[in-house]
CSV table of C-alpha atoms in Angstrom, one decimal:
chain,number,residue,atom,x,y,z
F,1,UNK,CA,102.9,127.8,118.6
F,2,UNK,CA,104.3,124.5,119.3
F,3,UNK,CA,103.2,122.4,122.5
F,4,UNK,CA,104.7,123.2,125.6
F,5,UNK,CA,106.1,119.6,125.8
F,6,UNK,CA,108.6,120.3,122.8
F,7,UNK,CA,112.3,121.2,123.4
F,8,UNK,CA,111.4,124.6,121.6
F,9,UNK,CA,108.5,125.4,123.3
F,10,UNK,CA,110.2,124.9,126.6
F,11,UNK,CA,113.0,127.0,125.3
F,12,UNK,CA,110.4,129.6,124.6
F,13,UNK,CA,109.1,129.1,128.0
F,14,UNK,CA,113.0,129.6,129.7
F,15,UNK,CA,112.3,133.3,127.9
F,16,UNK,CA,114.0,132.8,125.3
F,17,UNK,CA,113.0,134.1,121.6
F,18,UNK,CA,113.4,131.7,118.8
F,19,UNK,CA,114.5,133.2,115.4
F,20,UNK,CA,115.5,131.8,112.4
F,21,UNK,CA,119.0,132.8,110.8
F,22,UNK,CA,117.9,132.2,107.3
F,23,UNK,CA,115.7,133.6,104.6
F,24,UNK,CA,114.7,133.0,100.6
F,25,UNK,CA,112.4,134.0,98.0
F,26,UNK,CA,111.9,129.4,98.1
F,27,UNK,CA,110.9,129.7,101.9
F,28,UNK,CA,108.2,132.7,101.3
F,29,UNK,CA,106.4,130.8,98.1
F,30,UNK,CA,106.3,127.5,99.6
F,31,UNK,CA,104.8,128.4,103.0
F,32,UNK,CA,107.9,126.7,104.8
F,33,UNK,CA,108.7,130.1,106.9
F,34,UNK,CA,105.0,130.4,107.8
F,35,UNK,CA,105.3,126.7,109.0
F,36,UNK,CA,108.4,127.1,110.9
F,37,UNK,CA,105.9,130.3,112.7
F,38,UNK,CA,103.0,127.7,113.6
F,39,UNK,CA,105.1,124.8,114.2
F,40,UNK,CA,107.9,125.4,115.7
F,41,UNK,CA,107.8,128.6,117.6
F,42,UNK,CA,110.0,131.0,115.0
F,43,UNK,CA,108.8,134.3,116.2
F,44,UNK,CA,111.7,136.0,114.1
F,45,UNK,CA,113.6,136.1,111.4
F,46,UNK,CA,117.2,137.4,110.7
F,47,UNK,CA,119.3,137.8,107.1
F,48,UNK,CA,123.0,138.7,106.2
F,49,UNK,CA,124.7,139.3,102.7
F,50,UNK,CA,125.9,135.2,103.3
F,51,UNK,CA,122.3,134.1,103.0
F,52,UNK,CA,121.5,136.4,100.9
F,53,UNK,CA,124.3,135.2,98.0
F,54,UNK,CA,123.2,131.5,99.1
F,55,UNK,CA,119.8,132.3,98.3
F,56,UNK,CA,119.9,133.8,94.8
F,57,UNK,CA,122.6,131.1,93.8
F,58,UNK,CA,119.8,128.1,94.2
F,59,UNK,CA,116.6,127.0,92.1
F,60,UNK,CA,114.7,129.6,90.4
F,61,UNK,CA,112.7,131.3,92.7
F,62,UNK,CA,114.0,134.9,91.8
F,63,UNK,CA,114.0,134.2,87.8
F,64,UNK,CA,110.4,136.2,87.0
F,65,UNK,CA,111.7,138.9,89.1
F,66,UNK,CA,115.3,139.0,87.4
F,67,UNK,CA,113.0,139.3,84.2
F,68,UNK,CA,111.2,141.8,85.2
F,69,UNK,CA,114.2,144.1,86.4
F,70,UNK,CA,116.1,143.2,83.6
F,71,UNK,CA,113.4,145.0,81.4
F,72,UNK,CA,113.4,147.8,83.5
F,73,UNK,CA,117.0,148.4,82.6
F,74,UNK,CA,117.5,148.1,86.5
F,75,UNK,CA,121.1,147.7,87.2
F,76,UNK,CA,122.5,145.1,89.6
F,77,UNK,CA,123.0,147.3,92.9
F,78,UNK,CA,119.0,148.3,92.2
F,79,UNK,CA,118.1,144.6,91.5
F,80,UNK,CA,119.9,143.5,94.6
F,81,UNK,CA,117.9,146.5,96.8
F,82,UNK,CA,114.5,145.7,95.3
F,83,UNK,CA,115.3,141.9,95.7
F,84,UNK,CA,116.0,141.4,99.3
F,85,UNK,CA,114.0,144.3,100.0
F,86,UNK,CA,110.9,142.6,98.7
F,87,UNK,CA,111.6,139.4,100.4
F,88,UNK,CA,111.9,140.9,104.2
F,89,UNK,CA,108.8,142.6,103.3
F,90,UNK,CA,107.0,139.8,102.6
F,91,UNK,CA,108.7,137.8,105.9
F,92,UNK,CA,107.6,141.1,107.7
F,93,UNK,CA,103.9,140.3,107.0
F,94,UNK,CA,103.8,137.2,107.7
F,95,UNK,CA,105.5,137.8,111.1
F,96,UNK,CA,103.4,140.3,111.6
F,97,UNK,CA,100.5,138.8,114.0
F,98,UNK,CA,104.0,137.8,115.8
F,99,UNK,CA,104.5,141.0,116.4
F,100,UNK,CA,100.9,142.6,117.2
F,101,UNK,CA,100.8,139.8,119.7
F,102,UNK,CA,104.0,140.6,121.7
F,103,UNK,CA,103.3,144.5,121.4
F,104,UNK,CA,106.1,145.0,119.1
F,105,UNK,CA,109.1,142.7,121.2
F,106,UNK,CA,109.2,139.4,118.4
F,107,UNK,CA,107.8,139.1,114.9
F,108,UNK,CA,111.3,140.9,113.6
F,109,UNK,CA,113.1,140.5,110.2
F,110,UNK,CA,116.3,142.1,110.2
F,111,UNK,CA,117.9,143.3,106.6
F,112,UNK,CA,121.2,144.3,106.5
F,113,UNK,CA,123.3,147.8,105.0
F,114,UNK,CA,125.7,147.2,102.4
F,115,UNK,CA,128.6,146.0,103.9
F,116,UNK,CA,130.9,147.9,102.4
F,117,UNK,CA,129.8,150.9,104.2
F,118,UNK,CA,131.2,149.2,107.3
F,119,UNK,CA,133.2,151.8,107.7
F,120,UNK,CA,131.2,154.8,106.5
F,121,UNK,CA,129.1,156.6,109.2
F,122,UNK,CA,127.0,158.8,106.5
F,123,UNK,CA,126.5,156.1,103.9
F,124,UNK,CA,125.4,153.6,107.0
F,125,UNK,CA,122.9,155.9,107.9
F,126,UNK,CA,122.0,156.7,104.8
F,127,UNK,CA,121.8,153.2,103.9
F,128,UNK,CA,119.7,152.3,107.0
F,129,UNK,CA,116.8,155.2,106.4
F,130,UNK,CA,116.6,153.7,102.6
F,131,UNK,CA,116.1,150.3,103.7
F,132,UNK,CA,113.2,151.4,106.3
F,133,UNK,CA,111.6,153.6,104.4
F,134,UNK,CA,111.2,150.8,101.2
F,135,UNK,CA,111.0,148.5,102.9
F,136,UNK,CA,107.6,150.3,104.9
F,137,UNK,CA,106.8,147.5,107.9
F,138,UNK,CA,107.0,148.8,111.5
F,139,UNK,CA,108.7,145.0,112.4
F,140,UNK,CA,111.8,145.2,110.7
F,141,UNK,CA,115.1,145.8,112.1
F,142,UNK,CA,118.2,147.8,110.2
F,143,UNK,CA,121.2,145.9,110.7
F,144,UNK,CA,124.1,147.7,111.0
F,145,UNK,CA,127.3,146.3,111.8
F,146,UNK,CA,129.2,147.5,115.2
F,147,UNK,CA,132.3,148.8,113.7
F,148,UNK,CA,133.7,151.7,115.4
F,149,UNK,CA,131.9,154.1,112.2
F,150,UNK,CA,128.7,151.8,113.0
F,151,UNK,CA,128.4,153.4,117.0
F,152,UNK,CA,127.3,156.6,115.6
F,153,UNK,CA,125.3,155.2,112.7
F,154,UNK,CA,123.3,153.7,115.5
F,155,UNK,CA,123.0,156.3,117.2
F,156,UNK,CA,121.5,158.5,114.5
F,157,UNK,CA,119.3,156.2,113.3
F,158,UNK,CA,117.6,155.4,116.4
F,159,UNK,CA,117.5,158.7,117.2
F,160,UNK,CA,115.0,158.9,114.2
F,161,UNK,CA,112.4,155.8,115.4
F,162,UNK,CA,114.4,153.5,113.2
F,163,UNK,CA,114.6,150.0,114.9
F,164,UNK,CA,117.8,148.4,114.9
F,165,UNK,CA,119.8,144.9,114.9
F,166,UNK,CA,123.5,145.7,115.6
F,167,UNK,CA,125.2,143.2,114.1
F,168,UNK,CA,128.9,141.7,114.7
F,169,UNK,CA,129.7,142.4,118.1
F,170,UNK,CA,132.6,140.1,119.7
F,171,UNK,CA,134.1,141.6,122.1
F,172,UNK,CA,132.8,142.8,125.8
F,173,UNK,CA,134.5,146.1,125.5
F,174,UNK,CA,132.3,147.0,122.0
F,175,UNK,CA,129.3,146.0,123.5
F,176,UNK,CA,129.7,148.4,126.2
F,177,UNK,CA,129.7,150.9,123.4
F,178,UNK,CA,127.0,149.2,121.9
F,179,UNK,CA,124.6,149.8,124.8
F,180,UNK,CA,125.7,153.1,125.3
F,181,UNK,CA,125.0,154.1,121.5
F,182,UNK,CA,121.7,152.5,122.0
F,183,UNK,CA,120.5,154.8,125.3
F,184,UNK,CA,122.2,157.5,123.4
F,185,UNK,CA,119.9,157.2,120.0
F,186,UNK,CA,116.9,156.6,122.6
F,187,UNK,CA,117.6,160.0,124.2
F,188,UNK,CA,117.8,161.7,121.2
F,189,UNK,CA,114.9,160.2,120.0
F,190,UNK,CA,113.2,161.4,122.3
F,191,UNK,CA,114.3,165.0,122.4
F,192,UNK,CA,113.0,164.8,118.8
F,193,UNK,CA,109.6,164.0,120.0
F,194,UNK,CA,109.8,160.1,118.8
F,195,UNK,CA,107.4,157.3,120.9
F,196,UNK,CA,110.3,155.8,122.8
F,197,UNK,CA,107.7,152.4,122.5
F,198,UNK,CA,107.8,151.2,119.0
F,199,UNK,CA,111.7,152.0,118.8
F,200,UNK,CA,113.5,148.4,119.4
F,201,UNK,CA,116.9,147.3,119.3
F,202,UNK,CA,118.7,144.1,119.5
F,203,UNK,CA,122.6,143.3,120.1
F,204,UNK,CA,123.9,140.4,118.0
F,205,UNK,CA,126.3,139.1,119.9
F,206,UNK,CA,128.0,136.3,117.8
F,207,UNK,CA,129.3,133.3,119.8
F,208,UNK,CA,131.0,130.2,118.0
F,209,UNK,CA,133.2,132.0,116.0
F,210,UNK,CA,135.4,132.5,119.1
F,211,UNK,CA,135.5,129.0,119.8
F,212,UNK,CA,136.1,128.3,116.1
F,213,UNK,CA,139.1,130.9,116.1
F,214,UNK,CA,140.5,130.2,119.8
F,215,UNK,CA,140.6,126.4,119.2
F,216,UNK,CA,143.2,126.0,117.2
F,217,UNK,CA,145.4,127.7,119.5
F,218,UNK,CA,144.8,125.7,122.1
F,219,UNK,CA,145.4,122.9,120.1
F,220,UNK,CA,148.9,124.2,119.2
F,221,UNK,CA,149.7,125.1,122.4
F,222,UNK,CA,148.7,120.9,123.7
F,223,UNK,CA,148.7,121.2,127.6
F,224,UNK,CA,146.4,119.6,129.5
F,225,UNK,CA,145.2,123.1,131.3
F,226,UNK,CA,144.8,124.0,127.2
F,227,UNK,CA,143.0,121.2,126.5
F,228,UNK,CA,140.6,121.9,129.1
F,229,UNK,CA,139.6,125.3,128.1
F,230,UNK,CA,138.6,123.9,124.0
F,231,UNK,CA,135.1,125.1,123.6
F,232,UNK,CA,134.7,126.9,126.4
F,233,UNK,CA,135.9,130.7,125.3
F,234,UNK,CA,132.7,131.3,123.4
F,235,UNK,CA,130.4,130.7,126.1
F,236,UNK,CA,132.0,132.4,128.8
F,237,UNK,CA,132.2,135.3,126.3
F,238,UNK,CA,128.8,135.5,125.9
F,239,UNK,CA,127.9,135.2,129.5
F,240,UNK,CA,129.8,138.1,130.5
F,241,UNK,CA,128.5,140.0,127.7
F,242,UNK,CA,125.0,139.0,129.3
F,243,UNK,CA,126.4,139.9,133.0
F,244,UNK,CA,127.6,143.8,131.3
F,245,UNK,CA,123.8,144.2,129.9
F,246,UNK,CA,122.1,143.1,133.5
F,247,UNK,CA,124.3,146.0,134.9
F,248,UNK,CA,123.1,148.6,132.1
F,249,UNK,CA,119.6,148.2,132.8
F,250,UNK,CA,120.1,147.9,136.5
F,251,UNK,CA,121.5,151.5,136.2
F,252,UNK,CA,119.8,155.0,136.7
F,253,UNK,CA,119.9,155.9,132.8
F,254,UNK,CA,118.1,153.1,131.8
F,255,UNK,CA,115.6,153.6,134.3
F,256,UNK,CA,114.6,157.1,132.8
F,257,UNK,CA,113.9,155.4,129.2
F,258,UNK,CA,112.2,152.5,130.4
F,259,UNK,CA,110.0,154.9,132.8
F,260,UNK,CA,109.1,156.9,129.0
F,261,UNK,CA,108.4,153.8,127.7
F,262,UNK,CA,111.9,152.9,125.9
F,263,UNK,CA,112.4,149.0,125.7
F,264,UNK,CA,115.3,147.0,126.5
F,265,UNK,CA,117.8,146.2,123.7
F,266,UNK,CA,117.7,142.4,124.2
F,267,UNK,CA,121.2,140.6,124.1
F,268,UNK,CA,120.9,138.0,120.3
F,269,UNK,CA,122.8,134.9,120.6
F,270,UNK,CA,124.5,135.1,116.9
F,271,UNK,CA,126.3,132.6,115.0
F,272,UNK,CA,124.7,129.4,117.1
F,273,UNK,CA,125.8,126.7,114.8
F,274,UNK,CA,128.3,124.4,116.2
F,275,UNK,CA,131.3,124.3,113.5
F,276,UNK,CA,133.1,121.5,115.4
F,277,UNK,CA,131.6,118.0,115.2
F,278,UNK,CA,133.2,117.0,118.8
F,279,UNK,CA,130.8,119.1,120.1
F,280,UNK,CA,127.0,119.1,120.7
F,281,UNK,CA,124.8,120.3,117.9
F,282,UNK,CA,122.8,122.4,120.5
F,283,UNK,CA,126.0,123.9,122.4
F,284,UNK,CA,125.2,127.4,121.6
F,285,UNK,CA,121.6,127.3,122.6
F,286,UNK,CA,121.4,125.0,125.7
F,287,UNK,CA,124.4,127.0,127.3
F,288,UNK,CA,123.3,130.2,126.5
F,289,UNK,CA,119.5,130.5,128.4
F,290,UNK,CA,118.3,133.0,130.1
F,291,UNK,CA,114.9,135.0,130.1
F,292,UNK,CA,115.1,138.0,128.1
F,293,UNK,CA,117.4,136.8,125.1
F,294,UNK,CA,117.1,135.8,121.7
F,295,UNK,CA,118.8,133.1,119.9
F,296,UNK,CA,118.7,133.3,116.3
F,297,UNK,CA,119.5,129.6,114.7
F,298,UNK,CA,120.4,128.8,111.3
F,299,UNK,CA,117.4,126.0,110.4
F,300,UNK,CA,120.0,122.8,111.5
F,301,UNK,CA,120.3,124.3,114.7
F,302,UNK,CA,116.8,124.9,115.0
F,303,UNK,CA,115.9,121.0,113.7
F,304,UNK,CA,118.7,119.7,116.4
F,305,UNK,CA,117.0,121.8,119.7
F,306,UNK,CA,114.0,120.3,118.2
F,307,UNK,CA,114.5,117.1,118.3
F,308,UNK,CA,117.2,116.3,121.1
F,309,UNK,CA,116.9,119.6,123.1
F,310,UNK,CA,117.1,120.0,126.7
F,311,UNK,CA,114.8,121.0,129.5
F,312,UNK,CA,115.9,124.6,129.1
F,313,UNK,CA,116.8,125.8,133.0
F,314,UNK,CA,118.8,128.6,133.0
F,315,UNK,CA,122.3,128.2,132.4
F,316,UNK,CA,123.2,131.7,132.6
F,317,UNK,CA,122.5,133.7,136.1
F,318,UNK,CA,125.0,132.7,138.5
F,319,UNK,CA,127.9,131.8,135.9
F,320,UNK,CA,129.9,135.2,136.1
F,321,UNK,CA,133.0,133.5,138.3
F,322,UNK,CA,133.4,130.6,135.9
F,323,UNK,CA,133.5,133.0,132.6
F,324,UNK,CA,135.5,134.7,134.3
F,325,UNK,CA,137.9,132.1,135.4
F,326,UNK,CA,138.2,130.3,131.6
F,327,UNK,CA,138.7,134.1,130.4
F,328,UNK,CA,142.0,134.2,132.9
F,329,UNK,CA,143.2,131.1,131.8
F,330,UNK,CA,143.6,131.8,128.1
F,331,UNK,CA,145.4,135.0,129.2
F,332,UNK,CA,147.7,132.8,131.6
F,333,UNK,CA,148.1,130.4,128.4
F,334,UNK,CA,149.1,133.7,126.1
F,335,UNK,CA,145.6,133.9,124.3
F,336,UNK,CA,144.4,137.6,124.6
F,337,UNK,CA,140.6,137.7,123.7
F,338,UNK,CA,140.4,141.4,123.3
F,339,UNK,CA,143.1,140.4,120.5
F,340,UNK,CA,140.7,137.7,119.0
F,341,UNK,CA,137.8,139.1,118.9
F,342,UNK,CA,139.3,142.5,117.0
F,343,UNK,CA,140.5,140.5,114.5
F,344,UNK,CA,136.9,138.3,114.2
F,345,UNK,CA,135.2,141.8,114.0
F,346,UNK,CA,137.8,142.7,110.7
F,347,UNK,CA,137.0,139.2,109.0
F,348,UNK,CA,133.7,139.4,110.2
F,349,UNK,CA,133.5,142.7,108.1
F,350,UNK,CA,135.3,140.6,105.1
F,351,UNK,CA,133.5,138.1,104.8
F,352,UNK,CA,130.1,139.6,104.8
F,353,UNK,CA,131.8,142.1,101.9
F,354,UNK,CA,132.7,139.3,100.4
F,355,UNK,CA,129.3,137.5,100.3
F,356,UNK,CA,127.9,140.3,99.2
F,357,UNK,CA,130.3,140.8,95.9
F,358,UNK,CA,128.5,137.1,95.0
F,359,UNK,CA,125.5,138.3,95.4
F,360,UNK,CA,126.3,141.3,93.1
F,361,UNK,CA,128.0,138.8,90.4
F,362,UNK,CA,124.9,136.1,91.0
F,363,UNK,CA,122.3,138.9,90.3
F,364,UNK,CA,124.8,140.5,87.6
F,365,UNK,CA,124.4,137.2,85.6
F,366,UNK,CA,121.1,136.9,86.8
F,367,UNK,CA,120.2,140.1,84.9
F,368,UNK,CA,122.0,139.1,81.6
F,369,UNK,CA,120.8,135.6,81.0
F,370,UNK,CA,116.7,137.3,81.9
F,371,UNK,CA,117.7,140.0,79.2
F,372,UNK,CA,118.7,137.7,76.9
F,373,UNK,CA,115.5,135.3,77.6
F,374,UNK,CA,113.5,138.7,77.3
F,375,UNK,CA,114.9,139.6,73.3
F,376,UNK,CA,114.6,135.9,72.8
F,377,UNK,CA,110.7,136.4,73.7
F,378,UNK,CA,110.4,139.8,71.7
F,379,UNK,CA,112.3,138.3,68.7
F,380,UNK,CA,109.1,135.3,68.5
């Protein structure tokens, strides 16, 4: 762990969980994710389809396994699922005393379904049993997204002990839902007989994308009282979101799972990086603590809290009136959130579809150039 007089280790300290929004086969064989573990307090790991296609597009880290599938005969959808597979596997394990140590809370790595089952309840949870049951480590997280054919997904799939990260959440309304599909699969789990215990869950909750999208209206709209609410929609977001998950577990339903032994699903702090140069590199993080989260940081993020970060006091608790109020005045100004954040949930959907038809074409090429390497080799 790092020393308690580091801007990560007193982030820690605030209760907050550190993870890392990144993963590669280059990170695992060089010993860098291990390092980020010892050095700087990365108790988890989280992927998407984005970092996924970034991933296989660099170096050659994947090449002998491209080989080997390519004599196989494995076709690219199998290559892609034995690829990522095998790489939050192998994060798994070495997260793993992470995860003995905090009785099952950190030492996560989340994998992803195929996106383009956003909007396929069956294949989701199809999807999402596949994934845990190759993938075989009891720290891993299913992501699946929380599309309105993702709430049941979720359900079901907790209902059968299968941890899971639901991903894309935006709006306040949604994660209502969220935590209600959550104590719903709980229940049912544990009508089926499941250990409520082992069963975890996180939210993702994804912040600057609403600043990134909000912004520009403000800018077009070029009043001071506009002016004054730039890069403030995000946070205020997120501390609502935080204030609706203190009154779930506050309530009487909650209290029945935790007294079986059920485990809160923590609030994740999602898309941290600051896209906007005006503002602070460590925005997303230093406004956003609070015991009991976890902020999952794409590695610059994670460098920048390390090396200029704050004390880490709460800036959460106690902030419920203010998000409120910068909420109000984008409605005054004509800016309907609910509005935003439906339409950052459809491109949030897009894009990760997208990502993930590079990936297919990356690993589609990948295959062909290995085969062709492969008769090369047979023809000597």
């Amino acid at each position: 762990m790092a020393p308690s007089s580091t801007p990560l280790a007193r982030l820690a300290e605030a209760g907050v969980a550190i993870w890392l929004d990144d993963l590669s086969r280059e990170r695992l064989r060089t010993g860098n994710l291990a390092e980020l573990v010892a050095d700087k307090g990365v108790v988890g790991v989280t992927t998407n389809p984005s970092i996924f296609a970034s991933a296989l597009s660099k170096g050659d880290a994947y090449d002998e396994q491209l080989r080997e599938l390519a004599a196989d005969g494995a076709d690219v959808d199998a290559a892609v699922f034995r690829i990522t597979t095998d790489d939050v596997r192998q994060a798994a394990d070495i997260l793993r005393p992470v995860y003995d140590a905090t009785d099952g809370v950190d030492g996560r790595v989340s994998i992803e379904v195929d996106p383009r089952l956003a909007k396929d309840t069956d294949g989701t949870i199809a999807s999402a049993k596949s994934l845990w049951s190759t993938v075989d480590r009891p720290n891993v997280f299913i992501k699946i997204p929380a599309t309105l054919e993702g709430l049941p997904a979720i359900t079901a799939v907790l209902a059968e002990g299968i941890s899971v990260n639901v991903t894309l959440i935006f709006s306040l309304e949604r994660y209502g839902a969220v935590l209600d599909a959550f104590q719903s699969g709980l229940e049912k789990a544990q009508a089926n007989g499941h250990d409520l215990a082992p069963i975890a869950s996180v939210a993702s909750f994804f912040v600057s994308r609403v600043d990134t999208a909000i912004d520009p209206r403000l800018d077009a709209i070029g009043t001071p009282e506009a002016a004054a609410l730039r890069g403030k929609a995000a946070i205020a977001n997120a501390r609502l979101a935080y204030g609706l998950y203190q009154e779930v577990v506050a309530d009487d339903r909650w209290a029945a799972l935790a007294a079986a032994g059920a485990h809160p699903q923590r609030p994740l702090w999602a898309s941290t990086g600051v896209k906007d140069k005006a503002y602070p590199d460590t925005l997303y993080v230093e406004e956003l603590v609070v015991a009991g989260v976890v902020n999952t940081m794409p590695e610059a993020t994670l460098n920048a809290v390390a090396d200029h970060g704050g004390d880490a006091h709460d800036t959460v608790t106690g902030t419920r009136q203010e998000a409120e109020a910068v909420i109000a005045g984008l409605r005054d100004l004509g800016i309907d959130i609910d509005e935003v954040t439906e339409q950052l949930e459809v491109e949030g959907v897009d894009k990760f579809t997208a990502s993930w038809g590079d990936l297919l074409g990356t690993v589609s090429d990948g295959l062909t150039g290995a085969a062709q390497q492969n008769q090369a080799g047979d023809a000597r």
